[in-house]
PDB file of C-alpha atoms and ligand atoms in Angstrom:
ATOM      1  CA  UNK A   1      36.213 -35.577 -39.864  1.00 91.00           C
ATOM      2  CA  UNK A   2      32.623 -35.872 -41.131  1.00 96.00           C
ATOM      3  CA  UNK A   3      31.107 -32.433 -41.012  1.00 98.00           C
ATOM      4  CA  UNK A   4      27.265 -32.783 -40.667  1.00 98.00           C
ATOM      5  CA  UNK A   5      25.219 -29.522 -40.718  1.00 98.00           C
ATOM      6  CA  UNK A   6      21.935 -31.098 -41.484  1.00 98.00           C
ATOM      7  CA  UNK A   7      19.042 -29.436 -39.600  1.00 98.00           C
ATOM      8  CA  UNK A   8      20.938 -26.062 -39.686  1.00 98.00           C
ATOM      9  CA  UNK A   9      19.979 -22.841 -41.845  1.00 98.00           C
ATOM     10  CA  UNK A  10      22.595 -20.657 -43.250  1.00 99.00           C
ATOM     11  CA  UNK A  11      22.557 -17.119 -44.679  1.00 99.00           C
ATOM     12  CA  UNK A  12      25.377 -16.208 -47.120  1.00 99.00           C
ATOM     13  CA  UNK A  13      25.330 -12.492 -48.086  1.00 98.00           C
ATOM     14  CA  UNK A  14      26.365 -11.770 -51.888  1.00 98.00           C
ATOM     15  CA  UNK A  15      26.182 -15.454 -52.828  1.00 98.00           C
ATOM     16  CA  UNK A  16      25.230 -15.445 -56.487  1.00 98.00           C
ATOM     17  CA  UNK A  17      28.855 -15.797 -57.596  1.00 97.00           C
ATOM     18  CA  UNK A  18      32.480 -15.855 -56.560  1.00 97.00           C
ATOM     19  CA  UNK A  19      33.547 -16.828 -52.922  1.00 98.00           C
ATOM     20  CA  UNK A  20      29.972 -16.538 -51.545  1.00 98.00           C
ATOM     21  CA  UNK A  21      28.649 -18.940 -53.868  1.00 98.00           C
ATOM     22  CA  UNK A  22      31.332 -21.635 -53.251  1.00 98.00           C
ATOM     23  CA  UNK A  23      30.516 -21.067 -49.400  1.00 99.00           C
ATOM     24  CA  UNK A  24      26.860 -21.652 -50.057  1.00 98.00           C
ATOM     25  CA  UNK A  25      27.797 -24.765 -52.141  1.00 98.00           C
ATOM     26  CA  UNK A  26      30.148 -26.014 -49.330  1.00 98.00           C
ATOM     27  CA  UNK A  27      27.675 -25.628 -46.565  1.00 98.00           C
ATOM     28  CA  UNK A  28      24.871 -27.230 -48.606  1.00 98.00           C
ATOM     29  CA  UNK A  29      27.224 -30.307 -49.341  1.00 98.00           C
ATOM     30  CA  UNK A  30      27.557 -30.523 -45.562  1.00 98.00           C
ATOM     31  CA  UNK A  31      23.633 -30.863 -45.301  1.00 98.00           C
ATOM     32  CA  UNK A  32      22.938 -27.303 -44.363  1.00 98.00           C
ATOM     33  CA  UNK A  33      19.794 -25.392 -45.855  1.00 98.00           C
ATOM     34  CA  UNK A  34      21.226 -22.361 -47.492  1.00 99.00           C
ATOM     35  CA  UNK A  35      19.709 -18.993 -48.244  1.00 99.00           C
ATOM     36  CA  UNK A  36      21.263 -17.431 -51.305  1.00 99.00           C
ATOM     37  CA  UNK A  37      21.446 -13.555 -51.596  1.00 98.00           C
ATOM     38  CA  UNK A  38      22.244 -10.837 -54.227  1.00 98.00           C
ATOM     39  CA  UNK A  39      20.586  -7.770 -55.339  1.00 98.00           C
ATOM     40  CA  UNK A  40      19.159  -9.143 -58.573  1.00 98.00           C
ATOM     41  CA  UNK A  41      16.133 -11.347 -58.183  1.00 98.00           C
ATOM     42  CA  UNK A  42      16.775 -13.078 -61.636  1.00 98.00           C
ATOM     43  CA  UNK A  43      20.400 -13.868 -60.675  1.00 98.00           C
ATOM     44  CA  UNK A  44      19.310 -15.226 -57.335  1.00 98.00           C
ATOM     45  CA  UNK A  45      16.534 -17.451 -58.881  1.00 98.00           C
ATOM     46  CA  UNK A  46      19.060 -18.664 -61.437  1.00 98.00           C
ATOM     47  CA  UNK A  47      21.750 -19.481 -58.796  1.00 98.00           C
ATOM     48  CA  UNK A  48      19.268 -21.325 -56.504  1.00 98.00           C
ATOM     49  CA  UNK A  49      18.286 -23.370 -59.648  1.00 98.00           C
ATOM     50  CA  UNK A  50      21.901 -24.136 -60.696  1.00 98.00           C
ATOM     51  CA  UNK A  51      22.833 -25.291 -57.131  1.00 98.00           C
ATOM     52  CA  UNK A  52      19.857 -27.487 -56.766  1.00 98.00           C
ATOM     53  CA  UNK A  53      20.686 -29.219 -59.863  1.00 98.00           C
ATOM     54  CA  UNK A  54      24.492 -29.598 -59.010  1.00 97.00           C
ATOM     55  CA  UNK A  55      23.795 -30.864 -55.561  1.00 98.00           C
ATOM     56  CA  UNK A  56      20.740 -33.186 -55.547  1.00 96.00           C
ATOM     57  CA  UNK A  57      18.820 -33.300 -52.176  1.00 96.00           C
ATOM     58  CA  UNK A  58      20.248 -30.036 -50.983  1.00 98.00           C
ATOM     59  CA  UNK A  59      17.822 -27.225 -49.814  1.00 98.00           C
ATOM     60  CA  UNK A  60      18.237 -23.704 -51.209  1.00 98.00           C
ATOM     61  CA  UNK A  61      16.010 -20.633 -50.993  1.00 98.00           C
ATOM     62  CA  UNK A  62      16.829 -17.223 -52.260  1.00 98.00           C
ATOM     63  CA  UNK A  63      16.233 -13.570 -50.949  1.00 98.00           C
ATOM     64  CA  UNK A  64      17.021 -10.813 -53.390  1.00 98.00           C
ATOM     65  CA  UNK A  65      17.841  -7.843 -51.253  1.00 98.00           C
ATOM     66  CA  UNK A  66      20.602  -5.195 -50.977  1.00 98.00           C
ATOM     67  CA  UNK A  67      21.730  -5.901 -47.555  1.00 98.00           C
ATOM     68  CA  UNK A  68      24.143  -2.838 -47.561  1.00 98.00           C
ATOM     69  CA  UNK A  69      21.001  -0.890 -46.687  1.00 98.00           C
ATOM     70  CA  UNK A  70      18.686  -0.951 -43.695  1.00 98.00           C
ATOM     71  CA  UNK A  71      15.777  -1.215 -45.996  1.00 98.00           C
ATOM     72  CA  UNK A  72      17.306  -4.327 -47.753  1.00 98.00           C
ATOM     73  CA  UNK A  73      18.229  -5.837 -44.316  1.00 98.00           C
ATOM     74  CA  UNK A  74      14.486  -5.447 -43.154  1.00 98.00           C
ATOM     75  CA  UNK A  75      13.356  -7.157 -46.230  1.00 98.00           C
ATOM     76  CA  UNK A  76      15.730 -10.030 -45.382  1.00 98.00           C
ATOM     77  CA  UNK A  77      14.632 -10.227 -41.701  1.00 98.00           C
ATOM     78  CA  UNK A  78      11.112 -10.501 -42.592  1.00 98.00           C
ATOM     79  CA  UNK A  79      11.672 -13.415 -44.959  1.00 98.00           C
ATOM     80  CA  UNK A  80      14.359 -14.999 -42.681  1.00 98.00           C
ATOM     81  CA  UNK A  81      13.829 -14.080 -39.035  1.00 98.00           C
ATOM     82  CA  UNK A  82      16.458 -16.640 -37.681  1.00 98.00           C
ATOM     83  CA  UNK A  83      19.483 -18.303 -38.901  1.00 98.00           C
ATOM     84  CA  UNK A  84      21.926 -20.756 -37.297  1.00 99.00           C
ATOM     85  CA  UNK A  85      24.945 -19.828 -39.521  1.00 99.00           C
ATOM     86  CA  UNK A  86      25.510 -16.190 -40.738  1.00 99.00           C
ATOM     87  CA  UNK A  87      28.236 -15.658 -43.284  1.00 99.00           C
ATOM     88  CA  UNK A  88      28.836 -12.028 -43.984  1.00 98.00           C
ATOM     89  CA  UNK A  89      30.642 -12.434 -47.327  1.00 98.00           C
ATOM     90  CA  UNK A  90      29.314  -9.283 -49.088  1.00 97.00           C
ATOM     91  CA  UNK A  91      32.215  -7.067 -50.041  1.00 97.00           C
ATOM     92  CA  UNK A  92      33.155  -4.458 -52.799  1.00 95.00           C
ATOM     93  CA  UNK A  93      36.532  -3.544 -54.032  1.00 92.00           C
ATOM     94  CA  UNK A  94      38.370  -1.592 -56.676  1.00 88.00           C
ATOM     95  CA  UNK A  95      41.526   0.555 -57.124  1.00 88.00           C
ATOM     96  CA  UNK A  96      41.472   4.283 -56.491  1.00 92.00           C
ATOM     97  CA  UNK A  97      44.201   6.651 -55.488  1.00 95.00           C
ATOM     98  CA  UNK A  98      43.734   7.204 -51.767  1.00 97.00           C
ATOM     99  CA  UNK A  99      44.064  11.080 -52.098  1.00 98.00           C
ATOM    100  CA  UNK A 100      41.218  11.158 -54.414  1.00 97.00           C
ATOM    101  CA  UNK A 101      38.760   9.164 -52.483  1.00 98.00           C
ATOM    102  CA  UNK A 102      35.901  11.547 -51.372  1.00 98.00           C
ATOM    103  CA  UNK A 103      33.776  11.331 -48.247  1.00 98.00           C
ATOM    104  CA  UNK A 104      30.861   9.677 -49.915  1.00 98.00           C
ATOM    105  CA  UNK A 105      33.111   6.842 -51.248  1.00 98.00           C
ATOM    106  CA  UNK A 106      34.633   6.312 -47.783  1.00 98.00           C
ATOM    107  CA  UNK A 107      31.120   5.978 -46.397  1.00 98.00           C
ATOM    108  CA  UNK A 108      29.931   3.661 -49.233  1.00 98.00           C
ATOM    109  CA  UNK A 109      32.759   1.330 -48.580  1.00 98.00           C
ATOM    110  CA  UNK A 110      32.020   1.344 -44.817  1.00 98.00           C
ATOM    111  CA  UNK A 111      28.263   0.859 -45.451  1.00 98.00           C
ATOM    112  CA  UNK A 112      28.643  -2.029 -47.792  1.00 98.00           C
ATOM    113  CA  UNK A 113      31.528  -3.785 -46.327  1.00 98.00           C
ATOM    114  CA  UNK A 114      31.258  -3.158 -42.649  1.00 98.00           C
ATOM    115  CA  UNK A 115      27.923  -1.821 -41.622  1.00 98.00           C
ATOM    116  CA  UNK A 116      26.126  -4.503 -43.515  1.00 98.00           C
ATOM    117  CA  UNK A 117      27.728  -7.321 -41.536  1.00 98.00           C
ATOM    118  CA  UNK A 118      27.244  -5.424 -38.275  1.00 98.00           C
ATOM    119  CA  UNK A 119      23.527  -5.044 -38.968  1.00 98.00           C
ATOM    120  CA  UNK A 120      23.019  -8.648 -39.920  1.00 98.00           C
ATOM    121  CA  UNK A 121      25.012 -10.034 -36.834  1.00 98.00           C
ATOM    122  CA  UNK A 122      23.154  -7.574 -34.489  1.00 98.00           C
ATOM    123  CA  UNK A 123      19.956  -9.001 -35.546  1.00 98.00           C
ATOM    124  CA  UNK A 124      20.584 -12.791 -35.812  1.00 99.00           C
ATOM    125  CA  UNK A 125      22.867 -13.105 -32.655  1.00 98.00           C
ATOM    126  CA  UNK A 126      20.350 -12.896 -29.902  1.00 98.00           C
ATOM    127  CA  UNK A 127      18.324 -15.827 -31.426  1.00 98.00           C
ATOM    128  CA  UNK A 128      21.499 -17.807 -31.708  1.00 98.00           C
ATOM    129  CA  UNK A 129      22.433 -17.174 -28.069  1.00 98.00           C
ATOM    130  CA  UNK A 130      18.914 -18.050 -26.917  1.00 98.00           C
ATOM    131  CA  UNK A 131      19.004 -21.319 -28.700  1.00 98.00           C
ATOM    132  CA  UNK A 132      22.601 -21.792 -27.356  1.00 98.00           C
ATOM    133  CA  UNK A 133      24.292 -22.396 -30.709  1.00 98.00           C
ATOM    134  CA  UNK A 134      25.241 -20.255 -33.709  1.00 98.00           C
ATOM    135  CA  UNK A 135      28.093 -19.504 -36.032  1.00 99.00           C
ATOM    136  CA  UNK A 136      28.978 -15.916 -37.349  1.00 99.00           C
ATOM    137  CA  UNK A 137      31.749 -15.367 -39.837  1.00 99.00           C
ATOM    138  CA  UNK A 138      32.987 -12.226 -41.563  1.00 99.00           C
ATOM    139  CA  UNK A 139      35.061 -12.593 -44.720  1.00 98.00           C
ATOM    140  CA  UNK A 140      37.928 -10.371 -44.583  1.00 98.00           C
ATOM    141  CA  UNK A 141      40.914 -10.055 -46.708  1.00 97.00           C
ATOM    142  CA  UNK A 142      44.785  -9.971 -46.750  1.00 96.00           C
ATOM    143  CA  UNK A 143      44.230  -6.323 -47.171  1.00 96.00           C
ATOM    144  CA  UNK A 144      42.965  -6.139 -43.647  1.00 97.00           C
ATOM    145  CA  UNK A 145      46.619  -6.648 -42.477  1.00 95.00           C
ATOM    146  CA  UNK A 146      48.732  -5.569 -45.491  1.00 93.00           C
ATOM    147  CA  UNK A 147      47.093  -2.233 -46.449  1.00 94.00           C
ATOM    148  CA  UNK A 148      47.099  -1.967 -50.248  1.00 91.00           C
ATOM    149  CA  UNK A 149      47.994   1.521 -51.432  1.00 92.00           C
ATOM    150  CA  UNK A 150      45.840   1.225 -54.415  1.00 89.00           C
ATOM    151  CA  UNK A 151      42.762   0.285 -52.217  1.00 93.00           C
ATOM    152  CA  UNK A 152      43.138   1.999 -48.831  1.00 97.00           C
ATOM    153  CA  UNK A 153      39.458   2.419 -48.404  1.00 98.00           C
ATOM    154  CA  UNK A 154      38.961  -1.337 -49.012  1.00 97.00           C
ATOM    155  CA  UNK A 155      41.757  -2.264 -46.702  1.00 97.00           C
ATOM    156  CA  UNK A 156      40.197  -0.084 -43.916  1.00 98.00           C
ATOM    157  CA  UNK A 157      36.940  -1.829 -44.082  1.00 98.00           C
ATOM    158  CA  UNK A 158      38.548  -5.307 -43.821  1.00 98.00           C
ATOM    159  CA  UNK A 159      40.702  -4.138 -40.793  1.00 98.00           C
ATOM    160  CA  UNK A 160      37.500  -2.861 -39.157  1.00 98.00           C
ATOM    161  CA  UNK A 161      35.950  -6.314 -39.646  1.00 98.00           C
ATOM    162  CA  UNK A 162      38.673  -7.813 -37.367  1.00 98.00           C
ATOM    163  CA  UNK A 163      37.587  -5.503 -34.582  1.00 98.00           C
ATOM    164  CA  UNK A 164      33.907  -6.037 -35.068  1.00 98.00           C
ATOM    165  CA  UNK A 165      34.276  -9.803 -35.221  1.00 98.00           C
ATOM    166  CA  UNK A 166      36.459  -9.829 -32.020  1.00 98.00           C
ATOM    167  CA  UNK A 167      33.940  -7.552 -30.114  1.00 98.00           C
ATOM    168  CA  UNK A 168      30.909  -9.489 -31.128  1.00 98.00           C
ATOM    169  CA  UNK A 169      32.742 -12.877 -30.031  1.00 98.00           C
ATOM    170  CA  UNK A 170      33.375 -11.163 -26.629  1.00 98.00           C
ATOM    171  CA  UNK A 171      29.650 -10.080 -26.378  1.00 98.00           C
ATOM    172  CA  UNK A 172      28.505 -13.655 -26.892  1.00 98.00           C
ATOM    173  CA  UNK A 173      31.157 -15.134 -24.746  1.00 98.00           C
ATOM    174  CA  UNK A 174      29.964 -18.481 -23.060  1.00 98.00           C
ATOM    175  CA  UNK A 175      26.765 -18.897 -24.946  1.00 98.00           C
ATOM    176  CA  UNK A 176      27.690 -21.708 -27.455  1.00 98.00           C
ATOM    177  CA  UNK A 177      27.807 -19.082 -30.393  1.00 99.00           C
ATOM    178  CA  UNK A 178      31.113 -18.552 -32.122  1.00 99.00           C
ATOM    179  CA  UNK A 179      32.219 -15.484 -34.125  1.00 99.00           C
ATOM    180  CA  UNK A 180      35.285 -15.415 -36.255  1.00 98.00           C
ATOM    181  CA  UNK A 181      36.822 -13.840 -39.349  1.00 98.00           C
ATOM    182  CA  UNK A 182      38.197 -15.594 -42.334  1.00 98.00           C
ATOM    183  CA  UNK A 183      41.147 -13.891 -43.951  1.00 98.00           C
ATOM    184  CA  UNK A 184      41.049 -14.742 -47.652  1.00 98.00           C
ATOM    185  CA  UNK A 185      43.971 -14.256 -50.027  1.00 97.00           C
ATOM    186  CA  UNK A 186      44.216 -13.585 -53.722  1.00 95.00           C
ATOM    187  CA  UNK A 187      41.319 -15.774 -55.113  1.00 97.00           C
ATOM    188  CA  UNK A 188      40.237 -17.011 -58.439  1.00 96.00           C
ATOM    189  CA  UNK A 189      36.969 -15.339 -59.101  1.00 95.00           C
ATOM    190  CA  UNK A 190      35.557 -13.898 -62.294  1.00 91.00           C
ATOM    191  CA  UNK A 191      36.618 -10.396 -61.357  1.00 87.00           C
ATOM    192  CA  UNK A 192      40.129 -11.506 -60.559  1.00 90.00           C
ATOM    193  CA  UNK A 193      40.359 -13.295 -63.931  1.00 91.00           C
ATOM    194  CA  UNK A 194      39.488  -9.957 -65.623  1.00 88.00           C
ATOM    195  CA  UNK A 195      41.882  -8.145 -63.406  1.00 83.00           C
ATOM    196  CA  UNK A 196      44.584 -10.551 -64.276  1.00 90.00           C
ATOM    197  CA  UNK A 197      43.941 -10.424 -67.989  1.00 90.00           C
ATOM    198  CA  UNK A 198      44.096  -6.667 -67.757  1.00 87.00           C
ATOM    199  CA  UNK A 199      47.662  -6.879 -66.272  1.00 84.00           C
ATOM    200  CA  UNK A 200      49.229  -9.496 -68.229  1.00 88.00           C
ATOM    201  CA  UNK A 201      47.195  -9.439 -71.571  1.00 89.00           C
ATOM    202  CA  UNK A 202      43.882 -11.022 -72.585  1.00 89.00           C
ATOM    203  CA  UNK A 203      45.424 -13.510 -75.143  1.00 93.00           C
ATOM    204  CA  UNK A 204      47.774 -15.270 -72.559  1.00 94.00           C
ATOM    205  CA  UNK A 205      46.548 -18.762 -71.619  1.00 94.00           C
ATOM    206  CA  UNK A 206      45.040 -18.950 -68.216  1.00 92.00           C
ATOM    207  CA  UNK A 207      47.768 -21.052 -66.553  1.00 92.00           C
ATOM    208  CA  UNK A 208      50.660 -18.869 -67.891  1.00 94.00           C
ATOM    209  CA  UNK A 209      48.493 -15.527 -67.099  1.00 94.00           C
ATOM    210  CA  UNK A 210      47.965 -16.779 -63.492  1.00 93.00           C
ATOM    211  CA  UNK A 211      51.654 -17.949 -63.183  1.00 94.00           C
ATOM    212  CA  UNK A 212      52.894 -14.507 -64.417  1.00 93.00           C
ATOM    213  CA  UNK A 213      50.458 -12.591 -62.329  1.00 92.00           C
ATOM    214  CA  UNK A 214      51.510 -14.291 -59.259  1.00 94.00           C
ATOM    215  CA  UNK A 215      55.317 -13.938 -59.880  1.00 93.00           C
ATOM    216  CA  UNK A 216      55.037 -10.166 -60.898  1.00 91.00           C
ATOM    217  CA  UNK A 217      52.231  -8.877 -58.682  1.00 87.00           C
ATOM    218  CA  UNK A 218      51.834 -11.268 -55.701  1.00 89.00           C
ATOM    219  CA  UNK A 219      55.336 -12.541 -55.134  1.00 92.00           C
ATOM    220  CA  UNK A 220      54.749 -13.074 -51.401  1.00 92.00           C
ATOM    221  CA  UNK A 221      52.239 -16.036 -51.962  1.00 95.00           C
ATOM    222  CA  UNK A 222      53.702 -19.214 -50.832  1.00 96.00           C
ATOM    223  CA  UNK A 223      51.341 -21.369 -52.874  1.00 96.00           C
ATOM    224  CA  UNK A 224      52.312 -19.411 -56.085  1.00 94.00           C
ATOM    225  CA  UNK A 225      48.826 -19.586 -57.551  1.00 95.00           C
ATOM    226  CA  UNK A 226      45.472 -18.033 -56.893  1.00 96.00           C
ATOM    227  CA  UNK A 227      43.334 -19.645 -54.249  1.00 97.00           C
ATOM    228  CA  UNK A 228      40.143 -21.501 -55.513  1.00 97.00           C
ATOM    229  CA  UNK A 229      36.881 -20.146 -53.954  1.00 98.00           C
ATOM    230  CA  UNK A 230      36.131 -23.748 -52.728  1.00 98.00           C
ATOM    231  CA  UNK A 231      39.527 -23.654 -50.509  1.00 98.00           C
ATOM    232  CA  UNK A 232      37.993 -20.548 -48.804  1.00 98.00           C
ATOM    233  CA  UNK A 233      34.741 -22.351 -48.386  1.00 98.00           C
ATOM    234  CA  UNK A 234      36.399 -25.324 -46.788  1.00 98.00           C
ATOM    235  CA  UNK A 235      37.618 -23.110 -43.857  1.00 98.00           C
ATOM    236  CA  UNK A 236      34.121 -21.601 -43.619  1.00 99.00           C
ATOM    237  CA  UNK A 237      32.369 -25.111 -43.455  1.00 99.00           C
ATOM    238  CA  UNK A 238      34.749 -26.170 -40.835  1.00 98.00           C
ATOM    239  CA  UNK A 239      34.367 -23.040 -38.657  1.00 98.00           C
ATOM    240  CA  UNK A 240      30.389 -23.547 -39.074  1.00 98.00           C
ATOM    241  CA  UNK A 241      30.617 -27.105 -37.690  1.00 98.00           C
ATOM    242  CA  UNK A 242      30.685 -28.658 -34.253  1.00 98.00           C
ATOM    243  CA  UNK A 243      34.384 -29.417 -34.545  1.00 98.00           C
ATOM    244  CA  UNK A 244      35.230 -25.686 -34.482  1.00 98.00           C
ATOM    245  CA  UNK A 245      33.465 -25.194 -31.098  1.00 98.00           C
ATOM    246  CA  UNK A 246      36.548 -23.810 -29.411  1.00 98.00           C
ATOM    247  CA  UNK A 247      37.470 -21.430 -32.037  1.00 98.00           C
ATOM    248  CA  UNK A 248      36.055 -18.096 -31.598  1.00 98.00           C
ATOM    249  CA  UNK A 249      37.098 -14.402 -31.493  1.00 98.00           C
ATOM    250  CA  UNK A 250      39.772 -15.356 -34.155  1.00 97.00           C
ATOM    251  CA  UNK A 251      40.953 -14.421 -37.584  1.00 97.00           C
ATOM    252  CA  UNK A 252      41.901 -17.385 -39.565  1.00 98.00           C
ATOM    253  CA  UNK A 253      43.960 -17.239 -42.800  1.00 98.00           C
ATOM    254  CA  UNK A 254      43.306 -18.871 -46.087  1.00 98.00           C
ATOM    255  CA  UNK A 255      45.581 -16.690 -47.782  1.00 98.00           C
ATOM    256  CA  UNK A 256      48.222 -19.113 -49.425  1.00 97.00           C
ATOM    257  CA  UNK A 257      50.817 -17.777 -46.998  1.00 96.00           C
ATOM    258  CA  UNK A 258      50.523 -14.456 -48.639  1.00 95.00           C
ATOM    259  CA  UNK A 259      50.798 -12.415 -45.375  1.00 96.00           C
ATOM    260  CA  UNK A 260      54.267 -12.631 -44.245  1.00 94.00           C
ATOM    261  CA  UNK A 261      53.712 -13.337 -40.489  1.00 93.00           C
ATOM    262  CA  UNK A 262      54.160 -16.372 -38.285  1.00 91.00           C
ATOM    263  CA  UNK A 263      51.181 -15.480 -36.059  1.00 87.00           C
ATOM    264  CA  UNK A 264      47.619 -16.360 -37.666  1.00 79.00           C
TER     265      UNK A 264
HETATM  266  N1  NAP B   1      38.193 -12.264 -54.858  1.00 52.25           N
HETATM  267  C1  NAP B   1      39.269 -12.160 -54.073  1.00 52.25           C
HETATM  268  O1  NAP B   1      40.499 -12.338 -54.483  1.00 52.25           O
HETATM  269  C2  NAP B   1      39.178 -11.842 -52.546  1.00 52.25           C
HETATM  270  C3  NAP B   1      40.309 -11.790 -51.744  1.00 52.25           C
HETATM  271  C4  NAP B   1      40.084 -11.614 -50.512  1.00 52.25           C
HETATM  272  C5  NAP B   1      38.828 -11.353 -49.809  1.00 52.25           C
HETATM  273  N2  NAP B   1      37.874 -11.228 -50.636  1.00 52.25           N
HETATM  274  C6  NAP B   1      36.534 -10.992 -50.189  1.00 52.25           C
HETATM  275  O2  NAP B   1      35.585 -12.033 -50.353  1.00 52.25           O
HETATM  276  C7  NAP B   1      34.239 -11.525 -50.503  1.00 52.25           C
HETATM  277  C8  NAP B   1      33.618 -11.984 -51.858  1.00 52.25           C
HETATM  278  O3  NAP B   1      34.406 -11.529 -52.852  1.00 52.25           O
HETATM  279  P1  NAP B   1      34.207 -12.056 -54.363  1.00 52.25           P
HETATM  280  O4  NAP B   1      35.426 -11.608 -55.180  1.00 52.25           O
HETATM  281  O5  NAP B   1      33.717 -13.437 -54.415  1.00 52.25           O
HETATM  282  O6  NAP B   1      32.907 -11.079 -54.820  1.00 52.25           O
HETATM  283  P2  NAP B   1      32.174 -10.950 -56.226  1.00 52.25           P
HETATM  284  O7  NAP B   1      32.626 -11.971 -57.097  1.00 52.25           O
HETATM  285  O8  NAP B   1      32.269  -9.532 -56.543  1.00 52.25           O
HETATM  286  O9  NAP B   1      30.610 -11.339 -55.878  1.00 52.25           O
HETATM  287  C9  NAP B   1      29.882 -10.406 -54.927  1.00 52.25           C
HETATM  288  C10 NAP B   1      28.618 -11.094 -54.648  1.00 52.25           C
HETATM  289  O10 NAP B   1      28.089 -10.058 -53.872  1.00 52.25           O
HETATM  290  C11 NAP B   1      26.711  -9.663 -54.397  1.00 52.25           C
HETATM  291  N3  NAP B   1      26.504  -8.254 -54.082  1.00 52.25           N
HETATM  292  C12 NAP B   1      27.140  -7.309 -54.321  1.00 52.25           C
HETATM  293  N4  NAP B   1      26.611  -6.226 -53.788  1.00 52.25           N
HETATM  294  C13 NAP B   1      25.569  -6.522 -53.033  1.00 52.25           C
HETATM  295  C14 NAP B   1      24.796  -5.986 -51.972  1.00 52.25           C
HETATM  296  N5  NAP B   1      24.731  -4.606 -51.887  1.00 52.25           N
HETATM  297  N6  NAP B   1      23.777  -6.779 -51.521  1.00 52.25           N
HETATM  298  C15 NAP B   1      23.788  -8.022 -51.771  1.00 52.25           C
HETATM  299  N7  NAP B   1      24.580  -8.757 -52.523  1.00 52.25           N
HETATM  300  C16 NAP B   1      25.415  -8.004 -53.243  1.00 52.25           C
HETATM  301  C17 NAP B   1      26.718 -10.042 -55.944  1.00 52.25           C
HETATM  302  O11 NAP B   1      25.645 -10.286 -56.537  1.00 52.25           O
HETATM  303  P3  NAP B   1      24.603  -9.087 -57.316  1.00 52.25           P
HETATM  304  O12 NAP B   1      25.638  -8.393 -58.142  1.00 52.25           O
HETATM  305  O13 NAP B   1      23.668  -9.863 -58.122  1.00 52.25           O
HETATM  306  O14 NAP B   1      24.160  -8.196 -56.140  1.00 52.25           O
HETATM  307  C18 NAP B   1      27.764 -11.302 -55.921  1.00 52.25           C
HETATM  308  O15 NAP B   1      26.798 -12.301 -55.661  1.00 52.25           O
HETATM  309  C19 NAP B   1      34.359 -10.085 -50.412  1.00 52.25           C
HETATM  310  O16 NAP B   1      34.041  -9.688 -49.094  1.00 52.25           O
HETATM  311  C20 NAP B   1      35.768  -9.804 -50.802  1.00 52.25           C
HETATM  312  O17 NAP B   1      36.164  -8.635 -50.052  1.00 52.25           O
HETATM  313  C21 NAP B   1      37.862 -11.524 -52.131  1.00 52.25           C
END
């Protein structure tokens, strides 16, 4: 399968590091022009420069904007009125006892993790349907399906994305535009490396730390290791391609078999 996205433009929210950056890289390697995003202008510029250096011939631009707010989204829409591929990757997470989460924190999680993607999809979908082609994806998590007791507010937002994605897919039925959610499992990002070090000790070599973390804290994983961000990106690139034209309204798992379920 030769995925060729040349001529397409993609926006990836929250792409200066982690899974978003790997998605940006994967799309660019398939020939797509990619717009990098984060809140900090220096980090956006640095990421664009690094990716340009790593992938000769690829086209990257950057938009620094906090797309969890209406103002930030307006800045983006002015700079980038249309896209062919929208990847709603931005998401925050962190542990908090559920009975201690106040209204404002519930709202913040909803606004950053859910409303940001709703707003961007609402803006970009009409152009995609007019042109008769488009791809929208939301990056959810195993926490959408297996509510983590230490992050109920986070799980709630990821469950909500499944409904939003399914609903938007119905709204654009028959137009050539697809809308899907990718359910990522525990992934090897900088933040997760710190989290693992906290749990098993900072002086333990990475391979051993990862193995202990998976055995003790994520025993349901069938791959028995953290997922690499590029493995999530592979699914996103496929879903962004012509080959995935019959896949819409779905939730596709790249969770290393973590969710104990036969159905996707
Ligand atoms: N890591 C995992 O194990 C895992 C597992 C399942 C699902 N996921 C999901 O995958 C997605 C990415 O996770 P990650 O771990 O790769 O995240 P991450 O490492 O924390 O990266 C977050 C990115 O988003 C940017 N960002 C944060 N707030 C922003 C805002 N308001 N507006 C624009 N950009 C913003 C950050 O850049 P700035 O700080 O410069 O703004 C950074 O580029 C999230 O939706 C997460 O829920 C992650």
